[in-house]
Coordinates of C-alpha atoms and ligand atoms in Angstrom, one line a residue:
X1412 CA -38.4 -153.7 -263.4
X1413 CA -41.2 -153.4 -260.9
X1414 CA -40.2 -151.8 -257.6
X1415 CA -41.0 -153.6 -254.4
X1416 CA -42.8 -151.3 -252.0
X1417 CA -43.3 -151.6 -248.3
X1418 CA -46.9 -151.0 -247.5
X1419 CA -48.0 -151.2 -243.8
X1420 CA -46.5 -154.5 -242.9
X1421 CA -45.7 -156.2 -246.3
X1422 CA -43.4 -155.7 -249.2
X1423 CA -45.5 -155.9 -252.4
X1424 CA -44.9 -155.1 -256.1
X1425 CA -45.6 -151.5 -256.9
X1426 CA -48.8 -152.2 -258.8
X1427 CA -50.3 -153.7 -255.6
X1428 CA -49.1 -150.9 -253.4
X1429 CA -52.3 -148.9 -253.2
X1430 CA -54.0 -146.8 -250.5
X1431 CA -57.6 -145.6 -250.0
X1432 CA -59.0 -142.6 -251.8
X1433 CA -60.3 -141.6 -248.3
X1434 CA -56.8 -141.5 -246.8
X1435 CA -56.4 -138.1 -245.2
X1436 CA -52.8 -138.1 -246.6
X1437 CA -54.4 -137.7 -250.0
X1438 CA -57.5 -135.7 -249.0
X1439 CA -55.7 -133.2 -246.8
X1440 CA -51.9 -133.7 -247.0
X1441 CA -52.3 -135.1 -243.5
X1442 CA -49.2 -137.1 -242.8
X1443 CA -45.4 -136.9 -242.6
X1444 CA -42.4 -138.1 -244.7
X1445 CA -38.7 -138.4 -244.9
X1446 CA -36.2 -138.5 -247.8
X1447 CA -33.1 -140.6 -247.0
X1448 CA -30.0 -141.6 -248.9
X1449 CA -28.5 -145.0 -249.2
X1450 CA -24.7 -145.1 -249.7
X1451 CA -22.9 -148.3 -250.3
X1452 CA -26.0 -150.3 -249.4
X1453 CA -26.4 -148.7 -246.0
X1454 CA -28.9 -146.1 -244.9
X1455 CA -27.2 -142.7 -244.3
X1456 CA -27.8 -141.0 -240.9
X1457 CA -30.6 -143.5 -240.3
X1458 CA -31.3 -142.6 -236.7
X1459 CA -31.4 -138.9 -237.4
X1460 CA -34.0 -139.5 -240.1
X1461 CA -36.1 -141.9 -238.0
X1462 CA -36.0 -139.4 -235.1
X1463 CA -37.1 -136.5 -237.3
X1464 CA -39.9 -138.7 -238.7
X1465 CA -41.2 -139.5 -235.3
X1466 CA -40.9 -135.9 -234.1
X1467 CA -42.9 -134.7 -237.2
X1468 CA -45.6 -137.3 -236.4
X1469 CA -45.7 -136.3 -232.8
X1470 CA -46.0 -132.6 -233.8
X1471 CA -49.1 -133.4 -235.8
X1472 CA -50.5 -135.9 -233.2
X1473 CA -50.1 -138.8 -235.6
X1474 CA -49.3 -142.1 -233.9
X1475 CA -47.1 -144.2 -236.2
X1476 CA -48.3 -147.9 -235.9
X1477 CA -44.8 -149.3 -235.5
X1478 CA -41.7 -148.7 -233.3
X1479 CA -38.7 -146.8 -234.5
X1480 CA -36.8 -150.1 -234.5
X1481 CA -39.5 -151.8 -236.6
X1482 CA -39.5 -148.8 -239.0
X1483 CA -35.7 -149.0 -239.3
X1484 CA -35.8 -152.7 -240.1
X1485 CA -38.7 -152.2 -242.7
X1486 CA -36.5 -149.6 -244.3
X1487 CA -33.5 -151.8 -244.5
X1488 CA -35.6 -154.7 -245.9
X1489 CA -37.1 -152.5 -248.6
X1490 CA -33.6 -151.4 -249.6
X1491 CA -32.5 -155.0 -249.8
X1492 CA -35.7 -156.1 -251.7
X1493 CA -34.9 -153.6 -254.4
X1494 CA -31.1 -154.3 -254.5
X1495 CA -30.4 -150.6 -253.9
X1496 CA -26.7 -149.9 -253.3
X1497 CA -26.7 -146.1 -253.9
X1498 CA -30.1 -144.6 -254.0
X1499 CA -32.9 -142.9 -252.1
X1500 CA -35.6 -143.9 -249.7
X1501 CA -39.0 -142.2 -249.4
X1502 CA -40.7 -142.9 -246.1
X1503 CA -44.3 -141.8 -245.9
X1504 CA -46.8 -142.1 -243.0
X1505 CA -50.4 -141.0 -243.7
X1506 CA -53.2 -140.4 -241.2
X1507 CA -55.1 -143.2 -242.8
X1508 CA -58.6 -143.5 -244.3
X1509 CA -61.4 -141.4 -242.7
X1510 CA -64.6 -139.6 -243.4
X1511 CA -64.6 -136.5 -245.7
X1512 CA -64.4 -134.4 -242.6
X1513 CA -61.3 -133.2 -240.8
X1514 CA -61.8 -135.0 -237.5
X1515 CA -58.7 -137.3 -236.9
X1516 CA -60.8 -139.4 -234.5
X1517 CA -62.8 -140.6 -237.4
X1518 CA -59.7 -141.9 -239.3
X1519 CA -58.0 -145.3 -238.8
X1520 CA -55.1 -147.4 -240.1
X1521 CA -52.3 -144.9 -240.8
X1522 CA -50.4 -146.2 -243.8
X1523 CA -46.7 -146.6 -243.8
X1524 CA -45.2 -146.5 -247.3
X1525 CA -41.5 -147.1 -248.0
X1526 CA -40.1 -146.6 -251.5
X1527 CA -36.5 -147.4 -252.3
X1528 CA -35.3 -146.1 -255.7
X1529 CA -32.4 -144.7 -257.7
X1530 CA -31.8 -141.0 -257.3
X1531 CA -31.6 -138.3 -259.9
X1532 CA -29.1 -135.6 -258.8
X1533 CA -28.8 -132.1 -260.2
X1534 CA -26.9 -132.2 -263.5
X1535 CA -23.1 -132.3 -263.0
X1536 CA -22.8 -128.9 -264.8
X1537 CA -24.6 -127.3 -261.8
X1538 CA -22.1 -128.8 -259.4
X1539 CA -19.2 -127.6 -261.6
X1540 CA -20.6 -124.0 -262.2
X1541 CA -23.0 -123.5 -259.3
X1542 CA -26.7 -122.8 -259.5
X1543 CA -28.6 -119.6 -259.8
X1544 CA -31.4 -118.6 -257.4
X1545 CA -34.3 -116.2 -257.5
X1546 CA -36.2 -115.0 -254.4
X1547 CA -39.7 -116.4 -254.4
X1548 CA -42.5 -113.9 -253.5
X1549 CA -44.1 -116.8 -251.7
X1550 CA -42.9 -116.6 -248.1
X1551 CA -42.1 -119.7 -246.0
X1552 CA -45.0 -120.9 -243.8
X1553 CA -45.4 -118.9 -240.7
X1554 CA -44.1 -121.1 -237.8
X1555 CA -47.3 -120.3 -235.9
X1556 CA -49.4 -121.7 -238.7
X1557 CA -47.6 -124.8 -239.9
X1558 CA -44.1 -125.1 -238.5
X1559 CA -41.5 -125.7 -241.3
X1560 CA -39.8 -128.0 -238.8
X1561 CA -42.5 -130.5 -239.5
X1562 CA -41.8 -132.5 -242.6
X1563 CA -45.4 -132.9 -243.5
X1564 CA -47.1 -134.2 -246.6
X1565 CA -48.4 -130.6 -247.1
X1566 CA -45.7 -129.2 -249.4
X1567 CA -47.8 -126.7 -251.3
X1568 CA -45.8 -123.7 -249.7
X1569 CA -42.6 -125.1 -251.2
X1570 CA -44.2 -126.1 -254.5
X1571 CA -45.6 -122.6 -255.1
X1572 CA -42.1 -121.1 -254.5
X1573 CA -40.5 -123.8 -256.7
X1574 CA -43.0 -122.9 -259.5
X1575 CA -41.7 -119.3 -259.3
X1576 CA -38.1 -120.6 -259.7
X1577 CA -39.0 -122.9 -262.6
X1578 CA -40.8 -119.9 -264.3
X1579 CA -37.6 -117.9 -263.8
X1580 CA -35.5 -120.7 -265.2
X1581 CA -33.7 -121.6 -261.9
X1582 CA -33.4 -125.0 -260.3
X1583 CA -34.1 -123.8 -256.8
X1584 CA -35.7 -120.7 -255.2
X1585 CA -35.0 -118.8 -252.1
X1586 CA -37.8 -118.4 -249.5
X1587 CA -37.9 -115.6 -247.0
X1588 CA -39.7 -115.9 -243.6
X1589 CA -42.6 -113.8 -242.4
X1590 CA -40.0 -111.3 -241.0
X1591 CA -38.3 -110.9 -244.4
X1592 CA -35.3 -112.9 -243.3
X1593 CA -33.7 -115.6 -245.3
X1594 CA -35.3 -119.0 -244.4
X1595 CA -34.3 -121.7 -246.8
X1596 CA -34.8 -122.9 -250.3
X1597 CA -37.8 -125.0 -251.4
X1598 CA -36.1 -128.3 -250.7
X1599 CA -32.7 -127.3 -249.4
X1600 CA -31.1 -125.4 -246.6
X1601 CA -28.9 -122.4 -247.3
X1602 CA -25.4 -121.3 -246.1
X1603 CA -23.1 -118.4 -246.8
X1604 CA -19.4 -117.9 -246.2
X1605 CA -18.2 -114.4 -245.2
X1606 CA -14.6 -113.7 -244.2
X1607 CA -14.1 -117.4 -243.5
X1608 CA -17.1 -117.8 -241.3
X1609 CA -19.9 -120.1 -242.2
X1610 CA -23.4 -118.6 -241.5
X1611 CA -26.8 -120.1 -241.8
X1612 CA -30.3 -119.3 -240.4
X1613 CA -31.2 -121.0 -237.1
X1614 CA -34.3 -123.1 -236.7
X1615 CA -35.9 -120.0 -235.2
X1616 CA -36.0 -118.5 -238.7
X1617 CA -38.7 -121.1 -239.6
X1618 CA -36.8 -123.8 -241.5
X1619 CA -36.7 -127.5 -241.8
X1620 CA -33.8 -128.6 -239.6
X1621 CA -32.0 -130.4 -242.4
X1622 CA -30.0 -133.5 -241.6
X1623 CA -27.5 -132.6 -244.3
X1624 CA -27.3 -129.0 -242.8
X1625 CA -26.5 -130.5 -239.4
X1626 CA -23.9 -132.8 -240.8
X1627 CA -22.3 -130.0 -242.7
X1628 CA -22.2 -127.8 -239.6
X1629 CA -20.5 -130.6 -237.6
X1630 CA -18.0 -131.2 -240.4
X1631 CA -17.2 -127.5 -240.6
X1632 CA -16.6 -127.3 -236.9
X1633 CA -14.4 -130.3 -237.0
X1634 CA -12.4 -128.7 -239.8
X1635 CA -11.9 -125.6 -237.6
X1636 CA -14.3 -123.4 -239.5
X1637 CA -16.4 -121.0 -237.3
X1638 CA -20.1 -121.6 -237.7
X1639 CA -22.8 -119.1 -236.8
X1640 CA -26.6 -119.8 -236.8
X1641 CA -27.9 -116.3 -237.1
X1642 CA -30.6 -114.3 -238.8
X1643 CA -29.6 -113.5 -242.4
X1644 CA -31.0 -111.0 -244.8
X1645 CA -30.9 -111.1 -248.6
X1646 CA -28.3 -108.4 -248.2
X1647 CA -26.0 -110.9 -246.5
X1648 CA -26.2 -113.2 -249.5
X1649 CA -25.5 -110.3 -252.0
X1650 CA -22.3 -109.4 -250.1
X1651 CA -21.3 -113.0 -249.2
X1652 CA -18.0 -114.5 -250.5
X1653 CA -19.7 -117.8 -251.1
X1654 CA -23.1 -119.4 -250.9
X1655 CA -24.2 -123.0 -251.0
X1656 CA -27.2 -125.3 -250.4
X1657 CA -27.5 -128.5 -248.5
X1658 CA -30.0 -131.3 -248.8
X1659 CA -30.3 -135.1 -248.9
X1660 CA -30.6 -135.2 -252.7
X1661 CA -28.3 -132.2 -253.5
X1662 CA -25.7 -133.0 -250.9
X1663 CA -23.7 -129.7 -251.1
X1664 CA -24.1 -127.4 -254.1
X1665 CA -22.8 -123.9 -254.8
X1666 CA -25.0 -120.9 -255.5
X1667 CA -23.4 -118.3 -257.7
X1668 CA -26.1 -115.8 -258.2
X1669 CA -29.3 -114.5 -256.6
X1670 CA -31.9 -112.5 -258.5
X1671 CA -29.4 -112.0 -261.3
X1672 CA -26.7 -110.6 -259.0
X1673 CA -23.4 -112.4 -258.8
X1674 CA -22.3 -113.8 -255.5
X1675 CA -18.6 -113.6 -254.7
X1676 CA -16.5 -114.5 -257.7
X1677 CA -19.5 -116.1 -259.5
X1678 CA -17.8 -119.5 -259.3
X1679 CA -18.1 -122.2 -256.6
X1680 CA -15.8 -121.1 -253.8
X1681 CA -13.1 -122.9 -251.8
X1682 CA -14.9 -123.4 -248.5
X1683 CA -17.9 -124.8 -250.4
X1684 CA -15.5 -127.1 -252.3
X1685 CA -13.9 -128.2 -249.1
X1686 CA -17.2 -129.0 -247.3
X1687 CA -18.5 -130.9 -250.4
X1688 CA -15.2 -132.9 -250.3
X1689 CA -15.6 -133.6 -246.6
X1690 CA -19.3 -134.6 -247.0
X1691 CA -18.4 -136.9 -249.9
X1692 CA -15.7 -138.5 -247.8
X1693 CA -18.2 -139.1 -245.0
X1694 CA -20.8 -140.7 -247.4
X1695 CA -18.2 -142.8 -249.1
X1696 CA -16.8 -144.1 -245.9
X1697 CA -20.3 -144.7 -244.5
X1698 CA -20.4 -148.1 -242.9
X1699 CA -24.0 -147.9 -241.6
X1700 CA -22.8 -148.9 -238.2
X1701 CA -23.8 -146.4 -235.6
X1702 CA -21.2 -144.0 -237.0
X1703 CA -21.3 -140.7 -235.3
X1704 CA -19.6 -137.5 -236.3
X1705 CA -17.4 -136.4 -233.5
X1706 CA -18.9 -133.2 -232.2
X1707 CA -16.8 -130.3 -231.0
Ligands
PMP1289 N1 -35.6 -127.7 -246.4 C1 -36.7 -128.3 -247.0 C2 -38.0 -127.5 -247.1 C3 -36.6 -129.6 -247.4 O1 -37.7 -130.2 -247.9 C4 -35.4 -130.3 -247.2 C5 -35.3 -131.8 -247.7 N2 -35.5 -132.0 -249.0 C6 -34.3 -129.7 -246.7 C7 -34.5 -128.3 -246.3 C8 -33.0 -130.4 -246.5 O2 -33.1 -131.3 -245.5 P1 -32.3 -132.6 -245.4 O3 -30.8 -132.3 -245.4 O4 -32.7 -133.3 -244.2 O5 -32.6 -133.4 -246.7

């Protein structure tokens, strides 16, 4: 069945959803995007994703040609037009068509693309047994060059690291920052558990501030688990009791080895299991109303 795509003001069949070959999103990766889940027909943590999209755009001085409220409505309309009950939304804003030069003043008509589709998760086997990671030799973008906090259309940094993981036979790859500290994986944030304390790199480490990450931190605090956002080294992962990743697509998934070295018992641990459980309860009970997680 043909998908219905929102493209700059209209919902059209996918074969009519086309953008210019001169769009700087294509020519230079000049644009921003979001990946968002739909649970029970409602957009999950909608405001958080819309806020991050507009912040990413502000950071690259891209003016989105619609208000956050209009964007929210367009997203909901696209979900409805595709009858998505449980699925995934990809929201893309490009710089628009321009000349072959870099000058943004010579571009016009930023394109807003919204795709609502089904989602393919990691195989169940990886949730049951945990996934293996390697450390990529490609470091995460230096925050002074292109801040990882910007969810931009330029994902080559992550793609190069993901290729290393794929070559090594792993589904994800760990990326270090320019200081040699743990940053994040190519499309997921990383956590460890040590002596009952949950630890994850702070945004200063040069990471995307994941919306799933933030939700898991809040759920953990509500469950009485101490959370520390601190610099982590690969050493901390090797000696951790548990390790897991968070992301919109992955939700919460255990990591059982890094570079061939077993983490903890080599099986998904109890704190990971509990947080996955709490996260699944949150998504299942998601009403789409302005539901907030109570913050401690
Ligand atoms: N880090 C990177 C580099 C990502 O691309 C993503 C999103 N796929 C994440 C972390 C996780 O963020 P979120 O929980 O908002 O999906």
